Coordinates of C-alpha atoms in Angstrom, one line a residue:
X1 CA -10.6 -7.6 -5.1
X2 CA -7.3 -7.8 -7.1
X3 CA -6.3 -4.0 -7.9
X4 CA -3.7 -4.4 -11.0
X5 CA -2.6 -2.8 -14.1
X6 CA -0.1 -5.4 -14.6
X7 CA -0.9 -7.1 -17.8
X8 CA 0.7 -10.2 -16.2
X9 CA -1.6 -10.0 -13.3
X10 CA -4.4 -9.5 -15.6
X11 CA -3.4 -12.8 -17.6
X12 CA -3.5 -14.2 -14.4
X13 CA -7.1 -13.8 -13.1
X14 CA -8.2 -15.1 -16.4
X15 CA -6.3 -18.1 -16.3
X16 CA -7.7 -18.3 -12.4
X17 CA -11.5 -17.4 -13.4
X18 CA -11.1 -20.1 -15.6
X19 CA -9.7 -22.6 -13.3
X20 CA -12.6 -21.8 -10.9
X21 CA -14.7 -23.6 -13.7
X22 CA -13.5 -27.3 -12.4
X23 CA -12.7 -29.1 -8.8
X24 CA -9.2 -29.2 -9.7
X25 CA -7.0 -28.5 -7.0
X26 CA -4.9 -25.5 -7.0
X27 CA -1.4 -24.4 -6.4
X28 CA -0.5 -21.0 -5.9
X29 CA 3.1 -19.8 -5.3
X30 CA 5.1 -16.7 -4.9
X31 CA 6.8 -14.6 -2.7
X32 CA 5.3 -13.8 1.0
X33 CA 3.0 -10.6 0.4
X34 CA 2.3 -11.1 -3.4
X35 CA -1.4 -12.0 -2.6
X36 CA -2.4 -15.7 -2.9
X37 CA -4.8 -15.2 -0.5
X38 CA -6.4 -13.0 -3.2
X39 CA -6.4 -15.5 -5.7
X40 CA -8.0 -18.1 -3.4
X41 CA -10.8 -15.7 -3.0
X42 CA -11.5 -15.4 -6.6
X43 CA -10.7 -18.7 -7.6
X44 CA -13.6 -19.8 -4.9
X45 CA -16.2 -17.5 -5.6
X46 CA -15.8 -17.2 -9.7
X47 CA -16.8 -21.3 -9.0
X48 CA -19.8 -23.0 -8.8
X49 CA -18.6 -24.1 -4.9
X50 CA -19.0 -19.8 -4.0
X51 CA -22.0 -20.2 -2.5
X52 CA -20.5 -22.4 0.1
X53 CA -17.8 -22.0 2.4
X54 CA -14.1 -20.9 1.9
X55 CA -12.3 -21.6 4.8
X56 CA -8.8 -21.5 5.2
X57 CA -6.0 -22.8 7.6
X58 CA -2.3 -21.1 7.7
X59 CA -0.3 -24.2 8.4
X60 CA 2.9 -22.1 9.3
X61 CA 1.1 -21.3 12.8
X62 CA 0.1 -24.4 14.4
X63 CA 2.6 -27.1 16.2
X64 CA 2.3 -31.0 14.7
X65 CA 0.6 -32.5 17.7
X66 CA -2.5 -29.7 16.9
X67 CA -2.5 -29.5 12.9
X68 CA -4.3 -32.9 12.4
X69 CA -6.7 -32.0 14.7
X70 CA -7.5 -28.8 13.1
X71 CA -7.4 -30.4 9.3
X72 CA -9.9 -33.4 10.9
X73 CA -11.5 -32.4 13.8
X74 CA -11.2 -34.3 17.0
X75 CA -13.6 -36.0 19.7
X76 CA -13.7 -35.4 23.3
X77 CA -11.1 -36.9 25.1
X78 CA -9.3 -37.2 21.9
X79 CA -6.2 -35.4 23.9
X80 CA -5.4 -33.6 26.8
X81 CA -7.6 -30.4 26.5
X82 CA -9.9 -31.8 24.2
X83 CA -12.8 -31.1 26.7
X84 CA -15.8 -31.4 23.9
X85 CA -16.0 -32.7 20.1
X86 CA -14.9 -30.6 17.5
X87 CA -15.2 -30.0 13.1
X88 CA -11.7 -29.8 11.8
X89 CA -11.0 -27.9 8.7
X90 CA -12.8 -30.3 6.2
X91 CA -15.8 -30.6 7.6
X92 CA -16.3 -26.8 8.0
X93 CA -15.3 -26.5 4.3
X94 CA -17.8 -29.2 3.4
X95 CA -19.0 -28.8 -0.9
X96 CA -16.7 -25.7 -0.3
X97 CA -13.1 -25.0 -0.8
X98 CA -10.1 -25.3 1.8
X99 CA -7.4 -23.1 1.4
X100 CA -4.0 -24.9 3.1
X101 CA -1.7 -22.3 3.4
X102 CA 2.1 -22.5 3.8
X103 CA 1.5 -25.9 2.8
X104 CA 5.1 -26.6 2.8
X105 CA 5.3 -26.2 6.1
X106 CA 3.2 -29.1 7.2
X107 CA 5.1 -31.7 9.2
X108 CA 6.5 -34.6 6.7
X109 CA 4.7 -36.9 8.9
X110 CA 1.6 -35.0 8.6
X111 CA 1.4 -35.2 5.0
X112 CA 1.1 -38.9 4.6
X113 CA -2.1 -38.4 6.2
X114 CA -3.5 -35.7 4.0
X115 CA -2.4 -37.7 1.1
X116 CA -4.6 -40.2 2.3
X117 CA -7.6 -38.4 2.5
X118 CA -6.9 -36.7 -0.3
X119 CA -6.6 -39.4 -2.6
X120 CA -9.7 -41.3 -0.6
X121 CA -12.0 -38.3 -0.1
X122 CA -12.4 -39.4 3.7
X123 CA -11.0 -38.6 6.5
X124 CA -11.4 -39.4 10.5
X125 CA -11.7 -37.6 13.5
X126 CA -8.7 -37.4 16.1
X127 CA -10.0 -40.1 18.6
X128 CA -12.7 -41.6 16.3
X129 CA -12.0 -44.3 13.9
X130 CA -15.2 -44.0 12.0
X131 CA -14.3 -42.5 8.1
X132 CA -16.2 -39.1 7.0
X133 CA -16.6 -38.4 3.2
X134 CA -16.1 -35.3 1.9
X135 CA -15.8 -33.0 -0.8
X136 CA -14.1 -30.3 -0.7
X137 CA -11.9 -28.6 -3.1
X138 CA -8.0 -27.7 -2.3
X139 CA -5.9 -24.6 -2.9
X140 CA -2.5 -24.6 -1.4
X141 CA -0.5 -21.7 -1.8
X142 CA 3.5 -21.5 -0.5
X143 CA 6.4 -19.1 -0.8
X144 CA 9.1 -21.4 -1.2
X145 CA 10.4 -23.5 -4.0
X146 CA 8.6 -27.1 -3.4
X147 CA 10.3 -28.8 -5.9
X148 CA 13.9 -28.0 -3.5
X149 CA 11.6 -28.4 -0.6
X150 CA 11.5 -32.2 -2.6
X151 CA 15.2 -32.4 -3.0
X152 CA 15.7 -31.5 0.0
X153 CA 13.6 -34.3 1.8
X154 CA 11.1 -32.0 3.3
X155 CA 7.8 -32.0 1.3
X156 CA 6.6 -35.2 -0.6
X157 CA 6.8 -35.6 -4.6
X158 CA 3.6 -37.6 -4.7
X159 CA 1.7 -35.0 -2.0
X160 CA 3.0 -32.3 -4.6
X161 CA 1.5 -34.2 -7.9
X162 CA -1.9 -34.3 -6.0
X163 CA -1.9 -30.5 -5.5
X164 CA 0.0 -29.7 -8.2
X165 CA -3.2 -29.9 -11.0
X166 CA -2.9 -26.2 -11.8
X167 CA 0.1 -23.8 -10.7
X168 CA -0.5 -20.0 -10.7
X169 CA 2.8 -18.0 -10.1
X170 CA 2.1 -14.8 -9.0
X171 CA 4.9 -12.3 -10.0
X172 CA 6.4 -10.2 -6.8
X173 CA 5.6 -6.5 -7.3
X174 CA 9.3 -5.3 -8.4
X175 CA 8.2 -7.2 -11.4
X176 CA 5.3 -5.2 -11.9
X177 CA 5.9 -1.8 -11.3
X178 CA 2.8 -0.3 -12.9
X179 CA 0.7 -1.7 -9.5
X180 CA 2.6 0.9 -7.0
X181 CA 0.4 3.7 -7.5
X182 CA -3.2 2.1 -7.9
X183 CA -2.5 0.4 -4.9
X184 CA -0.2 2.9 -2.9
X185 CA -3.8 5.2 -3.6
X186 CA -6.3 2.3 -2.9
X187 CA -4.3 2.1 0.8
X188 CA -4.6 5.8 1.1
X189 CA -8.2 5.6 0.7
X190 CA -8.6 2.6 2.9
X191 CA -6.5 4.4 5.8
X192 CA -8.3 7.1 5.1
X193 CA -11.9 5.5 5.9
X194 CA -10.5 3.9 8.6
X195 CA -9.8 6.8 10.7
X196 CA -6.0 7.0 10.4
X197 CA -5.3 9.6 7.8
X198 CA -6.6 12.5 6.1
X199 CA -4.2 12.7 3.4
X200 CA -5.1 13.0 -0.2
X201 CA -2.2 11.1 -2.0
X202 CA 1.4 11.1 -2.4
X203 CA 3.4 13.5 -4.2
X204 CA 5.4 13.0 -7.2
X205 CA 8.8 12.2 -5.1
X206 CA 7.7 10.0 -2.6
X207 CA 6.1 7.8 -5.7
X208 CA 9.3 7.8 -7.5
X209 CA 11.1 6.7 -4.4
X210 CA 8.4 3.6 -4.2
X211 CA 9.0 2.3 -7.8
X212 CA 12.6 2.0 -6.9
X213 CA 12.6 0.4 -3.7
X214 CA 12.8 -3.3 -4.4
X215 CA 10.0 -4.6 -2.2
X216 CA 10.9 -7.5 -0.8
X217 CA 7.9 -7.8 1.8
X218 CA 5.6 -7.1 -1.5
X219 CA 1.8 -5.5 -1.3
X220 CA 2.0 -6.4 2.4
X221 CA 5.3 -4.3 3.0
X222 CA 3.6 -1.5 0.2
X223 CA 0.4 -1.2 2.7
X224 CA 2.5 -1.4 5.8
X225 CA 5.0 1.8 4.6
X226 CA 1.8 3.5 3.2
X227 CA 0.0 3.3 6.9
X228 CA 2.9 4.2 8.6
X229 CA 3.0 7.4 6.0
X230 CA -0.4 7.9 6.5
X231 CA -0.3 8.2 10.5
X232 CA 3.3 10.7 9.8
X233 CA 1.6 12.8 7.1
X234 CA 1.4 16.3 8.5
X235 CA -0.7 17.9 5.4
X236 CA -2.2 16.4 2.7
X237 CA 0.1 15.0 0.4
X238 CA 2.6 12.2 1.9
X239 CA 5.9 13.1 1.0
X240 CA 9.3 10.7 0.8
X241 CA 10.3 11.3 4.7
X242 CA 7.2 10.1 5.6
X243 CA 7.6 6.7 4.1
X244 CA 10.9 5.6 6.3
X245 CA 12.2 3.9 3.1
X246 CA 16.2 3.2 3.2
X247 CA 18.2 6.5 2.7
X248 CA 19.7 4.4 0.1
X249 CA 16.8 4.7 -1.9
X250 CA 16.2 8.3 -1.8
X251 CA 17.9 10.1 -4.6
X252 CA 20.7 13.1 -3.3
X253 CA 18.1 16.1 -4.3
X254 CA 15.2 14.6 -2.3
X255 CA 17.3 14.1 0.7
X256 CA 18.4 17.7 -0.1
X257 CA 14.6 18.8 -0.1
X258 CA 14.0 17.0 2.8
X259 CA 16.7 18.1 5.2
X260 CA 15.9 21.9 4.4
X261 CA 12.0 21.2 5.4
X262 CA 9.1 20.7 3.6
X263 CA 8.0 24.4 4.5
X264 CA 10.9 25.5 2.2
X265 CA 9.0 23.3 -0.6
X266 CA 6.2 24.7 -3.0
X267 CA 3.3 23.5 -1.6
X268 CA 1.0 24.1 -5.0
X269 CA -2.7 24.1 -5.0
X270 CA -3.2 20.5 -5.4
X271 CA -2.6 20.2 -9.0
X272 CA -0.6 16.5 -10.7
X273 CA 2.9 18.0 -10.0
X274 CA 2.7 18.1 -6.0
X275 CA -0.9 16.0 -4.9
X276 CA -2.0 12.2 -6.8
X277 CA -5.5 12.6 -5.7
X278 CA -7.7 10.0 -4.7
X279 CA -9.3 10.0 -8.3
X280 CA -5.6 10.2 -9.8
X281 CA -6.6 6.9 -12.2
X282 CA -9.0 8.6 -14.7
X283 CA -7.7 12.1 -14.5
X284 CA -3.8 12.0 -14.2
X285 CA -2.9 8.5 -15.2
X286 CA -0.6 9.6 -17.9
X287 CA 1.4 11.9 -15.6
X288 CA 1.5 9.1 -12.8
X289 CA 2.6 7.2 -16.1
X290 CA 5.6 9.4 -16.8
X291 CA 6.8 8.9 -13.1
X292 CA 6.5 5.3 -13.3
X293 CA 8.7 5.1 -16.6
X294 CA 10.9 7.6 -15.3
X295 CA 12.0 6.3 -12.0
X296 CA 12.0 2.4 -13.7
X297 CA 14.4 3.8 -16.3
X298 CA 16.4 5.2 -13.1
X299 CA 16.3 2.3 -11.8
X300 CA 17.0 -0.3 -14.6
X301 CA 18.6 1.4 -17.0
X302 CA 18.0 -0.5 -19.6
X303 CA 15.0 0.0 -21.9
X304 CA 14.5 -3.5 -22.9
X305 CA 14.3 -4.6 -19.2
X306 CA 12.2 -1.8 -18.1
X307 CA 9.6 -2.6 -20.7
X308 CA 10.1 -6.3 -19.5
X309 CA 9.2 -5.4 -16.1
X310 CA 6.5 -2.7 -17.0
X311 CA 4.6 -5.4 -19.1
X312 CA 5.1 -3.5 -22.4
X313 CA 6.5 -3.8 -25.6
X314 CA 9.5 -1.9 -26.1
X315 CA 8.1 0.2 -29.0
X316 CA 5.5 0.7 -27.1
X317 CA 8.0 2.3 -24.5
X318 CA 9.5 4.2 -26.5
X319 CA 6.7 5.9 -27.8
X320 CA 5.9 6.8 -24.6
X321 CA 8.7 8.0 -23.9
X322 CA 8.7 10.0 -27.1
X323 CA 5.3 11.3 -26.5
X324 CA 6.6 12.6 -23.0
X325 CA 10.1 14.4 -24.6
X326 CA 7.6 16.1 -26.3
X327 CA 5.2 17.1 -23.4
X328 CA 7.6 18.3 -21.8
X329 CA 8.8 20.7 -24.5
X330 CA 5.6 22.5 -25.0
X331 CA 5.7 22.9 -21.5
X332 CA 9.4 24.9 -21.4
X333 CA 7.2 27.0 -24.8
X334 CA 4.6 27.8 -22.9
X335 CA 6.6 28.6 -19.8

């Protein structure tokens, strides 16, 4: 499941739901963490191939002399500790899908051979000279730039053509700010069934200091600072010392708060301004809203690029904002 708000994400599981429709092979690039894993799951089972297997291979974590075998399977004997016959990759994937990730690491030797049986549809065993048909459909995903990967002598440019059909680019999450909170919450409520937390959500500060932290690990680094918050959380709110974000990040008056002790903080009653519950998205969503404009304009400073990176237009940001301004002033009235 891809949780988003992102109208760029959303663009993008169209385009992928409509991908799904054909055997084309697949692409998918973008920073480590972003979620092309994701995408390979929807793209499979949005196509007619879902009822069979999606099996994937990370390319990154096997040595040369074993990555053919797993890709092609091998037969006893084949090599030193091949002590019975075994399916490689394609044949477990059969009228399927096979996800090749980290593609670009895959030994420039290595990828003569999948070429071959990409472009032939057959492959052979380690130790067995007899050809196996197959079809199966690919999706590669990497997270660096194949086309310097090309320049630079390391991947093939007629290995990239053949996986190269359709390219999704999935945006990294600084560029889509709006995804923090529905997935800071859905990690909350994951942790949370799991055992390892029995916190409600994340006050106001602590999701201020996630829109501005730049995120280069992505969802992955979001869900690993969220589990580390949830096992820290003393209450039920996570606050911003929980998160162990760079001090750099954390504004003066939250550092302030902070070193004096959460007990010297109001603790409320669980209302918007100190707890964003679990069912924050249909209830609070336009005070989460305000936070994430406010801490992007912190951050960005310009309104142009903030709408840029929010996926809005800026009119429609500074309506927003407008509408806010004057939120906030019947709330000084009716204080």
């Amino acid at each position: 499941m891809i949780i988003t708000q992102s109208p760029k994400i959303k663009q993008l599981i169209k385009f992928a739901e409509r991908a799904a429709r054909s055997s084309a092979p697949v692409l998918l690039t973008g920073e480590s963490g972003t979620g092309k894993e994701l995408f390979a799951q929807l793209i499979h089972h949005s196509s007619p191939r879902a009822a069979k297997p999606l099996v994937t291979l990370n390319c990154a974590a096997l040595p040369e002399n074993l990555l053919e075998s797993e890709l092609f399977g091998h037969e006893k004997g084949a090599f030193s500790g091949a002590v019975a016959a075994r399916q490689g990759r394609f044949e477990l994937a059969s009228d399927g899908t096979l996800m090749l990730d980290e593609v670009s690491e895959i030994p420039i030797t290595s990828q003569a051979k999948l070429l071959r049986v990409l472009e032939s549809k057959r492959f052979e065993r380690v130790g067995n000279s007899t050809p196996i048909d197959h079809d199966v459909r690919i999706i590669a995903a990497s997270n660096r730039d194949l086309q310097q990967e090309i320049d630079d002598g390391n991947f093939r440019l007629d290995l990239f053509h053949r996986i190269n059909v359709i390219e999704i680019v999935i945006p990294p999450l600084r560029e889509r700010l709006g995804d923090i909170p529905p997935l800071a919450m859905h990690f909350v409520k994951q942790f949370r069934s799991e055992g390892e937390a029995d916190v409600e959500g994340l006050d106001a500060a602590a999701m201020r200091a996630l829109a501005r932290h730049d995120w280069p690990g992505n969802i992955r680094e979001l869900r690993n600072v969220i589990h580390r918050a949830c096992v820290l959380a003393d209450g039920p709110r996570i606050g911003v010392e929980h998160l162990g974000l760079p001090e750099s990040e954390i504004p003066c008056d939250q550092r302030r708060d902070r070193d004096r002790g959460r007990d010297e903080a109001p603790q409320g009653d669980g209302d918007v301004d100190t707890v964003l519950p679990e069912h924050w998205l249909h209830t609070h969503l336009e005070e989460v809203e305000r936070q994430i404009i406010t801490a992007a304009i912190d951050h960005f400073g310009n309104r142009r690029l903030v709408a840029e990176k929010l996926g809005v237009s800026p009119r429609t940001l500074t309506n927003k904002i407008k509408r806010y301004r004057e939120l906030d002033g019947e709330d000084r009235k009716a204080a």
